[in-house]
Phi, psi and omega in degrees: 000124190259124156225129172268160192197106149258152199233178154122332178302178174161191167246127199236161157271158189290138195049034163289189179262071178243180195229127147235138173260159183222091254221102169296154147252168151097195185308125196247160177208156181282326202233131182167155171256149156228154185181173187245136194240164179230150198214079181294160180260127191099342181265168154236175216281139249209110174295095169305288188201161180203180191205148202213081181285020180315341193208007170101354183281329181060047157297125165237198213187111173230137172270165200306317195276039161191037185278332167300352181217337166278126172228140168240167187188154190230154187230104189277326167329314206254063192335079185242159186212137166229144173222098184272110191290157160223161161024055204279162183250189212269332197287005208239016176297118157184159182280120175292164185224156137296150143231170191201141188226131159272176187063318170128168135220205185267194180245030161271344190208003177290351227252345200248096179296334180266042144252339209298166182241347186200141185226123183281169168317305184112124160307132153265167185211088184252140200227061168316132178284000000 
């Protein structure tokens, strides 16, 4: 049993700033991923970035529509997920989700939600023009 719990959301103006963390619990693994999906209302949920200590590497894996302004990061000691917004836009309003994968994965399949295994709540992230 896993439980995640992220913080870090708000309302921001376009080309503002946020940090949102993300705080593992629970049952710890040697091998595993953690990242972030995104969920606009009506839409569906949208693979942000992920990070893969699958081998101790801290290898990450960000999509294109938002690798020029998002860097993600980690403390695999402390199973903590950072996700640093930049010049953020209007389109990018949406609830962020923490996730956990076990084993880790690549960046051929990290992008694909129903492998992932454990899910926070969600963050909101609204960004006004």
């Amino acid at each position: 049993q896993v439980q995640l719990v992220e913080s870090g959301g708000g309302l921001v103006q376009a080309g503002d700033s946020l940090r949102l963390s993300c705080v593992a619990s629970g049952r710890t693994f040697s091998r595993y991923a953690m990242g972030w999906f995104r969920q606009a209302p009506g839409k569906e949920r949208e693979f942000v970035s992920a990070i893969s200590w699958a081998w101790s590497s801290g290898s990450t894996v960000t999509a294109d529509s938002v690798k020029d302004r998002f860097t993600i990061s980690g403390d695999n000691a402390k199973n903590t997920l950072y996700l640093q917004m930049n010049s953020l836009k209007p389109e990018d309003t949406s609830v962020y989700y923490c996730a956990v994968r076990h084993y880790g994965c690549s960046a051929q399949d990290c992008h694909d939600a129903g492998r992932w295994d454990y899910w926070g709540r969600g963050t909101q992230v609204t960004v006004s023009s």
